[in-house]
Coordinates of C-alpha atoms in Angstrom, one line a residue:
X975 CA 88.4 109.2 43.5
X976 CA 86.7 112.4 42.5
X977 CA 87.3 114.1 39.1
X978 CA 88.5 117.2 41.0
X979 CA 91.2 115.2 42.8
X980 CA 92.4 113.5 39.6
X981 CA 92.6 116.9 37.8
X982 CA 94.6 118.4 40.7
X983 CA 97.1 115.5 40.6
X984 CA 97.5 115.9 36.8
X985 CA 98.3 119.6 37.2
X986 CA 100.9 118.8 39.9
X987 CA 102.4 116.1 37.6
X988 CA 102.8 118.7 34.8
X989 CA 104.0 121.9 36.7
X990 CA 106.1 120.6 39.6
X991 CA 108.8 119.1 37.3
X992 CA 108.8 122.4 35.3
X993 CA 109.3 124.3 38.5
X994 CA 112.2 122.0 39.5
X995 CA 114.1 122.7 36.3
X996 CA 113.4 126.5 36.3
X997 CA 110.9 126.6 33.4
X998 CA 108.4 128.4 35.7
X999 CA 108.6 130.1 39.1
X1000 CA 107.0 128.9 42.3
X1001 CA 104.3 131.6 42.1
X1002 CA 103.5 130.7 38.5
X1003 CA 103.2 127.0 39.5
X1004 CA 101.1 127.9 42.5
X1005 CA 98.6 129.8 40.3
X1006 CA 98.5 127.0 37.6
X1007 CA 98.0 124.2 40.1
X1008 CA 95.7 126.0 42.5
X1009 CA 97.7 125.5 45.7
X1010 CA 99.8 127.7 47.9
X1011 CA 103.4 128.7 47.1
X1012 CA 104.5 126.9 50.3
X1013 CA 102.9 123.7 49.1
X1014 CA 104.7 124.0 45.8
X1015 CA 108.1 124.3 47.6
X1016 CA 107.3 121.2 49.6
X1017 CA 106.4 119.2 46.5
X1018 CA 109.6 120.4 44.8
X1019 CA 111.7 119.0 47.6
X1020 CA 109.8 115.7 47.6
X1021 CA 110.0 115.4 43.8
X1022 CA 113.7 115.8 43.8
X1023 CA 113.9 112.9 46.4
X1024 CA 111.3 110.5 45.1
X1025 CA 110.4 111.5 41.6
X1026 CA 106.9 110.8 40.0
X1027 CA 106.0 108.5 43.0
X1028 CA 104.9 111.5 45.0
X1029 CA 101.9 111.9 42.6
X1030 CA 100.5 108.4 43.4
X1031 CA 98.1 108.0 46.3
X1032 CA 99.8 105.9 48.9
X1033 CA 96.5 104.2 49.9
X1034 CA 95.7 103.1 46.4
X1035 CA 95.0 99.3 46.4
X1036 CA 95.1 99.1 50.2
X1037 CA 92.1 98.1 52.3
X1038 CA 90.9 100.7 54.8
X1039 CA 91.4 100.1 58.5
X1040 CA 88.3 99.1 60.4
X1041 CA 86.7 101.9 62.3
X1042 CA 88.0 102.0 65.8
X1043 CA 84.8 103.2 67.4
X1044 CA 81.8 101.2 66.2
X1045 CA 78.4 102.8 65.7
X1046 CA 77.1 101.1 68.8
X1047 CA 79.9 102.6 70.9
X1048 CA 79.3 106.0 69.5
X1049 CA 75.7 105.8 70.4
X1050 CA 76.5 104.6 73.8
X1051 CA 78.9 107.6 74.4
X1052 CA 76.1 110.0 73.4
X1053 CA 73.6 108.2 75.6
X1054 CA 76.0 108.4 78.6
X1055 CA 76.5 112.1 78.0
X1056 CA 72.8 112.9 77.8
X1057 CA 71.8 110.6 80.8
X1058 CA 74.6 111.2 83.2
X1059 CA 76.8 114.2 82.2
X1060 CA 74.6 116.8 80.5
X1061 CA 76.0 120.4 80.3
X1062 CA 79.5 119.0 81.1
X1063 CA 82.3 120.4 78.9
X1064 CA 83.8 117.8 76.5
X1065 CA 87.3 117.8 78.2
X1066 CA 85.7 117.0 81.6
X1067 CA 83.4 114.4 80.0
X1068 CA 86.5 112.7 78.4
X1069 CA 88.0 112.3 81.9
X1070 CA 84.7 111.0 83.4
X1071 CA 84.4 108.4 80.6
X1072 CA 87.8 107.0 81.5
X1073 CA 87.2 107.1 85.3
X1074 CA 83.6 106.0 85.7
X1075 CA 82.6 104.2 82.4
X1076 CA 85.9 102.5 81.3
X1077 CA 85.9 104.2 77.9
X1078 CA 89.2 105.6 76.8
X1079 CA 88.9 108.1 73.9
X1080 CA 90.8 111.1 72.5
X1081 CA 89.3 114.6 72.8
X1082 CA 89.2 115.2 69.0
X1083 CA 87.3 111.9 68.3
X1084 CA 85.0 112.5 71.3
X1085 CA 84.2 116.0 70.1
X1086 CA 83.4 114.7 66.6
X1087 CA 81.1 112.0 68.0
X1088 CA 79.2 114.3 70.2
X1089 CA 78.9 117.2 67.7
X1090 CA 77.7 114.8 64.9
X1091 CA 74.9 113.8 67.3
X1092 CA 73.9 117.4 67.7
X1093 CA 75.5 117.9 71.2
X1094 CA 77.3 121.3 71.7
X1095 CA 79.9 121.9 74.4
X1096 CA 78.8 124.4 77.1
X1097 CA 82.3 125.7 77.1
X1098 CA 82.7 126.7 73.4
X1099 CA 85.0 129.7 73.1
X1100 CA 84.8 132.2 70.3
X1101 CA 87.9 132.2 68.0
X1102 CA 90.3 135.1 68.0
X1103 CA 89.6 136.2 71.5
X1104 CA 92.7 137.8 73.0
X1105 CA 93.8 137.6 76.6
X1106 CA 93.5 140.8 78.5
X1107 CA 96.1 139.9 81.1
X1108 CA 99.3 137.9 80.5
X1109 CA 99.8 135.2 83.2
X1110 CA 102.4 135.9 85.8
X1111 CA 105.4 133.5 85.9
X1112 CA 105.1 130.8 88.5
X1113 CA 107.3 130.7 91.6
X1114 CA 110.0 128.0 91.0
X1115 CA 109.6 126.1 94.2
X1116 CA 106.6 124.6 96.0
X1117 CA 105.7 126.4 99.3
X1118 CA 107.0 129.8 98.1
X1119 CA 103.6 131.2 97.5
X1120 CA 100.1 130.0 98.3
X1121 CA 97.1 131.8 96.7
X1122 CA 93.9 131.8 98.8
X1123 CA 90.5 132.7 97.6
X1124 CA 86.8 131.6 97.7
X1125 CA 84.2 131.1 95.0
X1126 CA 80.4 131.5 95.5
X1127 CA 78.6 129.2 93.1
X1128 CA 75.7 126.8 92.7
X1129 CA 78.1 123.9 93.4
X1130 CA 75.4 121.4 94.4
X1131 CA 73.2 122.3 91.5
X1132 CA 70.2 122.8 93.7
X1133 CA 69.6 126.5 93.1
X1134 CA 71.4 127.6 96.3
X1135 CA 74.8 129.3 96.1
X1136 CA 77.4 128.2 98.6
X1137 CA 81.1 129.1 98.9
X1138 CA 84.1 126.9 98.3
X1139 CA 87.3 128.1 100.0
X1140 CA 90.6 127.0 98.5
X1141 CA 94.4 127.4 98.4
X1142 CA 96.5 126.8 95.3
X1143 CA 100.3 126.4 95.3
X1144 CA 101.7 128.9 92.8
X1145 CA 104.5 126.6 91.6
X1146 CA 102.4 123.5 90.6
X1147 CA 98.8 125.0 90.3
X1148 CA 97.5 122.2 92.5
X1149 CA 95.1 122.8 95.4
X1150 CA 96.5 122.2 98.9
X1151 CA 93.1 122.5 100.6
X1152 CA 89.4 122.9 99.7
X1153 CA 86.5 123.5 102.1
X1154 CA 82.8 124.4 101.7
X1155 CA 80.8 126.8 103.9
X1156 CA 77.5 128.7 103.3
X1157 CA 79.4 131.9 102.8
X1158 CA 83.0 133.2 102.7
X1159 CA 84.3 133.3 106.2
X1160 CA 87.3 132.9 108.5
X1161 CA 86.2 129.4 109.5
X1162 CA 86.4 128.2 105.9
X1163 CA 89.9 129.6 105.4
X1164 CA 91.0 128.1 108.7
X1165 CA 90.0 124.7 107.5
X1166 CA 91.8 125.2 104.2
X1167 CA 94.9 126.2 106.1
X1168 CA 94.5 123.1 108.4
X1169 CA 94.5 120.8 105.3
X1170 CA 97.6 122.6 104.0
X1171 CA 99.6 122.4 107.2
X1172 CA 98.6 118.7 107.7
X1173 CA 99.5 117.6 104.1
X1174 CA 102.3 120.0 103.1
X1175 CA 103.5 122.2 105.9
X1176 CA 103.9 125.9 106.5
X1177 CA 104.2 128.1 103.3
X1178 CA 106.6 131.0 103.0
X1179 CA 103.9 133.5 101.9
X1180 CA 100.2 133.7 101.2
X1181 CA 98.5 135.8 98.5
X1182 CA 95.1 137.1 99.6
X1183 CA 92.6 139.8 98.8
X1184 CA 91.0 142.4 101.0
X1185 CA 88.0 140.4 102.1
X1186 CA 86.6 140.9 105.6
X1187 CA 87.8 137.4 106.5
X1188 CA 91.4 138.7 106.2
X1189 CA 91.4 142.4 106.9
X1190 CA 89.3 145.0 108.5
X1191 CA 87.5 147.2 106.0
X1192 CA 86.1 149.8 108.5
X1193 CA 87.4 153.4 108.3
X1194 CA 88.6 152.9 104.7
X1195 CA 85.6 154.1 102.6
X1196 CA 87.2 157.4 101.7
X1197 CA 90.7 156.0 100.9
X1198 CA 92.2 154.9 97.6
X1199 CA 93.1 151.3 96.9
X1200 CA 96.7 151.9 97.5
X1201 CA 95.9 153.6 100.9
X1202 CA 93.7 150.8 101.9
X1203 CA 96.4 148.3 101.1
X1204 CA 98.9 150.1 103.2
X1205 CA 96.4 150.5 106.0
X1206 CA 95.6 146.8 105.9
X1207 CA 99.2 145.8 106.2
X1208 CA 99.5 147.5 109.6
X1209 CA 96.4 146.2 111.3
X1210 CA 96.2 143.2 113.5
X1211 CA 93.5 140.6 112.6
X1212 CA 92.7 136.9 113.3
X1213 CA 94.5 136.1 110.0
X1214 CA 97.6 138.1 110.7
X1215 CA 97.9 136.5 114.1
X1216 CA 97.9 133.0 112.5
X1217 CA 100.4 134.0 109.8
X1218 CA 102.7 135.6 112.4
X1219 CA 102.6 132.5 114.5
X1220 CA 103.5 130.4 111.4
X1221 CA 106.2 132.9 110.3
X1222 CA 104.3 133.2 106.9
X1223 CA 104.4 136.5 104.9
X1224 CA 101.1 138.1 103.8
X1225 CA 100.8 139.6 100.3
X1226 CA 97.7 141.6 99.7
X1227 CA 96.2 141.8 96.2
X1228 CA 94.5 145.0 94.9
X1229 CA 92.3 143.2 92.3
X1230 CA 91.0 139.8 91.3
X1231 CA 93.2 140.0 88.1
X1232 CA 96.3 140.0 90.4
X1233 CA 95.3 136.5 91.6
X1234 CA 94.7 135.2 88.1
X1235 CA 96.0 131.7 88.8
X1236 CA 93.4 130.9 91.4
X1237 CA 90.7 132.7 89.4
X1238 CA 91.4 130.4 86.5
X1239 CA 91.3 127.5 89.0
X1240 CA 87.8 128.4 90.0
X1241 CA 86.7 128.6 86.3
X1242 CA 88.0 125.0 85.9
X1243 CA 86.2 123.7 89.0
X1244 CA 82.9 125.4 88.1
X1245 CA 82.9 123.6 84.8
X1246 CA 83.7 120.2 86.4
X1247 CA 82.8 119.8 90.0
X1248 CA 79.0 120.4 90.0
X1249 CA 78.4 117.8 87.4
X1250 CA 80.6 115.3 89.3
X1251 CA 78.6 116.0 92.5
X1252 CA 75.4 115.3 90.6
X1253 CA 76.7 112.0 89.2
X1254 CA 77.9 110.8 92.6
X1255 CA 74.8 111.9 94.4
X1256 CA 76.6 114.5 96.6
X1257 CA 73.9 117.0 97.6
X1258 CA 74.9 118.4 101.0
X1259 CA 77.8 120.5 102.2
X1260 CA 78.9 117.8 104.6
X1261 CA 79.1 115.2 101.9
X1262 CA 81.0 117.6 99.6
X1263 CA 83.6 118.3 102.3
X1264 CA 84.1 114.6 102.8
X1265 CA 84.7 114.2 99.1
X1266 CA 87.2 117.1 98.8
X1267 CA 90.4 115.1 99.7
X1268 CA 89.6 112.6 97.0
X1269 CA 88.9 115.4 94.5
X1270 CA 92.2 117.1 95.3
X1271 CA 94.0 113.9 94.3
X1272 CA 92.0 113.7 91.1
X1273 CA 92.8 117.3 90.3
X1274 CA 96.5 116.9 90.9
X1275 CA 96.7 113.8 88.6
X1276 CA 94.9 115.7 85.8
X1277 CA 96.1 119.3 86.0
X1278 CA 99.2 119.7 88.3
X1279 CA 102.4 120.8 86.7
X1280 CA 105.9 119.9 88.0
X1281 CA 107.7 122.8 89.8
X1282 CA 110.7 124.4 88.0
X1283 CA 112.8 123.5 91.1
X1284 CA 112.3 120.3 93.0
X1285 CA 113.3 122.0 96.3
X1286 CA 110.3 122.5 98.6
X1287 CA 109.9 125.6 100.7
X1288 CA 107.2 124.1 103.0
X1289 CA 108.4 123.8 106.6
X1290 CA 107.0 121.3 109.1
X1291 CA 104.3 122.7 111.3
X1292 CA 105.7 120.9 114.4
X1293 CA 102.5 121.4 116.4
X1294 CA 100.3 119.1 118.4
X1295 CA 96.7 118.6 117.5
X1296 CA 95.5 120.9 120.4
X1297 CA 98.0 123.6 119.5
X1298 CA 96.9 123.5 115.8
X1299 CA 93.3 123.6 116.9
X1300 CA 93.8 126.6 119.1
X1301 CA 95.8 128.5 116.4
X1302 CA 93.2 128.0 113.7
X1303 CA 90.1 128.7 115.9
X1304 CA 88.3 132.0 115.5
X1305 CA 88.7 133.5 118.9
X1306 CA 86.6 136.0 120.9
X1307 CA 87.5 137.3 124.4
X1308 CA 84.6 137.0 126.8
X1309 CA 83.7 137.3 130.4
X1310 CA 80.9 135.5 132.3
X1311 CA 78.4 137.1 134.6
X1312 CA 77.8 136.1 138.2
X1313 CA 75.7 133.1 137.1
X1314 CA 78.2 131.8 134.5
X1315 CA 76.3 133.3 131.5
X1316 CA 77.8 135.4 128.7
X1317 CA 76.5 137.2 125.6
X1318 CA 77.7 136.2 122.1
X1319 CA 76.2 138.0 119.1
X1320 CA 73.3 139.2 121.3
X1321 CA 72.4 135.7 122.6
X1322 CA 73.0 134.2 126.0
X1323 CA 75.3 131.2 126.5
X1324 CA 76.5 129.4 129.6
X1325 CA 80.0 128.4 130.5
X1326 CA 80.1 124.8 131.8
X1327 CA 83.0 124.9 134.3
X1328 CA 83.3 124.1 138.1
X1329 CA 83.9 127.8 138.6
X1330 CA 82.1 129.8 136.0
X1331 CA 81.2 133.1 137.7
X1332 CA 83.0 136.2 136.5
X1333 CA 85.6 134.4 134.6
X1334 CA 87.7 135.8 131.6
X1335 CA 88.1 133.2 128.9
X1336 CA 88.6 132.8 125.1
X1337 CA 85.6 131.5 123.1
X1338 CA 87.0 129.3 120.3
X1339 CA 85.0 128.5 117.1
X1340 CA 86.1 125.8 114.7
X1341 CA 84.5 123.9 111.9
X1342 CA 86.2 120.7 113.2
X1343 CA 85.5 120.8 116.9
X1344 CA 82.6 123.3 117.3
X1345 CA 82.3 125.9 120.1
X1346 CA 84.5 125.7 123.2
X1347 CA 85.7 127.9 126.0
X1348 CA 89.5 128.0 126.5
X1349 CA 90.6 128.9 130.0
X1350 CA 93.8 128.2 132.0
X1351 CA 95.1 125.9 129.3
X1352 CA 92.0 123.7 129.2
X1353 CA 88.9 123.5 127.0
X1354 CA 85.4 123.7 128.6
X1355 CA 82.0 123.2 126.9
X1356 CA 79.4 126.0 126.5
X1357 CA 75.7 125.6 126.2
X1358 CA 72.8 127.7 125.1
X1359 CA 71.0 129.7 127.8
X1360 CA 68.1 130.9 125.6
X1361 CA 66.4 129.9 122.4
X1362 CA 68.0 131.2 119.2
X1363 CA 65.7 132.6 116.5
X1364 CA 66.2 134.1 113.1
X1365 CA 65.1 137.7 113.2
X1366 CA 65.6 141.0 111.5
X1367 CA 68.8 142.6 112.6
X1368 CA 70.2 139.3 113.9
X1369 CA 74.0 139.9 114.3
X1370 CA 75.1 136.2 114.3
X1371 CA 76.6 135.1 111.0
X1372 CA 75.0 132.0 109.3
X1373 CA 78.2 129.9 109.5
X1374 CA 78.2 130.4 113.3
X1375 CA 74.6 129.4 113.5
X1376 CA 75.4 126.3 111.6
X1377 CA 78.1 125.5 114.2
X1378 CA 75.6 125.8 117.0
X1379 CA 73.1 123.7 115.2
X1380 CA 75.7 120.9 114.6
X1381 CA 77.4 120.9 118.0
X1382 CA 75.0 122.4 120.5
X1383 CA 71.4 121.9 119.4
X1384 CA 72.0 118.1 119.0
X1385 CA 72.8 117.9 122.7
X1386 CA 70.0 116.3 124.8
X1387 CA 70.4 119.1 127.3
X1388 CA 69.5 121.8 124.8
X1389 CA 67.4 119.8 122.4
X1390 CA 64.4 122.1 123.0
X1391 CA 66.2 125.0 121.3
X1392 CA 66.1 125.4 117.6
X1393 CA 66.2 128.1 114.9
X1394 CA 62.7 129.3 113.9

């Protein structure tokens, strides 16, 4: 033991008994010993109970417990971090050690091991930083409120930003659906809603922002935020049609801070998901979407909180697969020419039907089934009638081009067409 420690114990042995019998005050004993007044009060209570034994080191004469984590294991943990999980925050790395490397370790010990080897966490927060916005209290029951949003990020760690659409239950903070697209769009939100309806049911309300995927932003440039909000509530869009059919209430947010729960959800995913994709070799949108159901389960086990009330407000969808598909499809009203052709985003397509001339129909777009024409209660295929090319002023969104490439360009009939 050091001389400083022994001297401290001697001062305690001298002044604590005096403080107990009133020969000196707590503040005087604190100054003489060199400890805080609160520590003096604690020692006084312990001295009255146990006497001089409190000044004896309880570990004296005992052998120290063998170190739980050997030097070899500590080196192995640092090697795993550098080789497989670089730039991963320590909390996420702790979970990955348990899941993929069969090493169970506490976060405090793990932090000490990594920092002693010169590794710094990429998610180190400055001390004393105050929250600007207090979190809103959760809804008590699941299904009462669903927050929807999308996050553009370099999710696949290849330098290209793509968009992850998601829905989070307000009561449990757990995702009910996650889906990747190249950019934020109605197709992505439809797939998130499909996952929610399939796994949970119909929510009572959805909390959304004023993105073009939800509302029309035309003729609102000279209006205030409150006026835009009121205007958006009255207009009919693809999203309002879906929610009206599901009897789900729409709540519009004026700012990102209003949807703080899902914004914090994106912050968590951005610090964990890209590194997990890299480790698992997931490098395409298709592979990422296949992995999302598995990741939702992983997230629920790690972060979900129990609802305040066990009653669920989700209601069964009670829809056939075809009814659900039609509801969630992005729909356009079209009419064919005399030769069965029609124009979509400035390009020619052909309706494949026994009677295709001068027909009114609904063009349905879906990430799950592709592009179809709905007419007289049946679905009919459509094909390309001219090559599609990328050009300046091209009005077709990239997500719809991706659908055509996946579902139409692979057909042997139109294999000669491709984007150039």
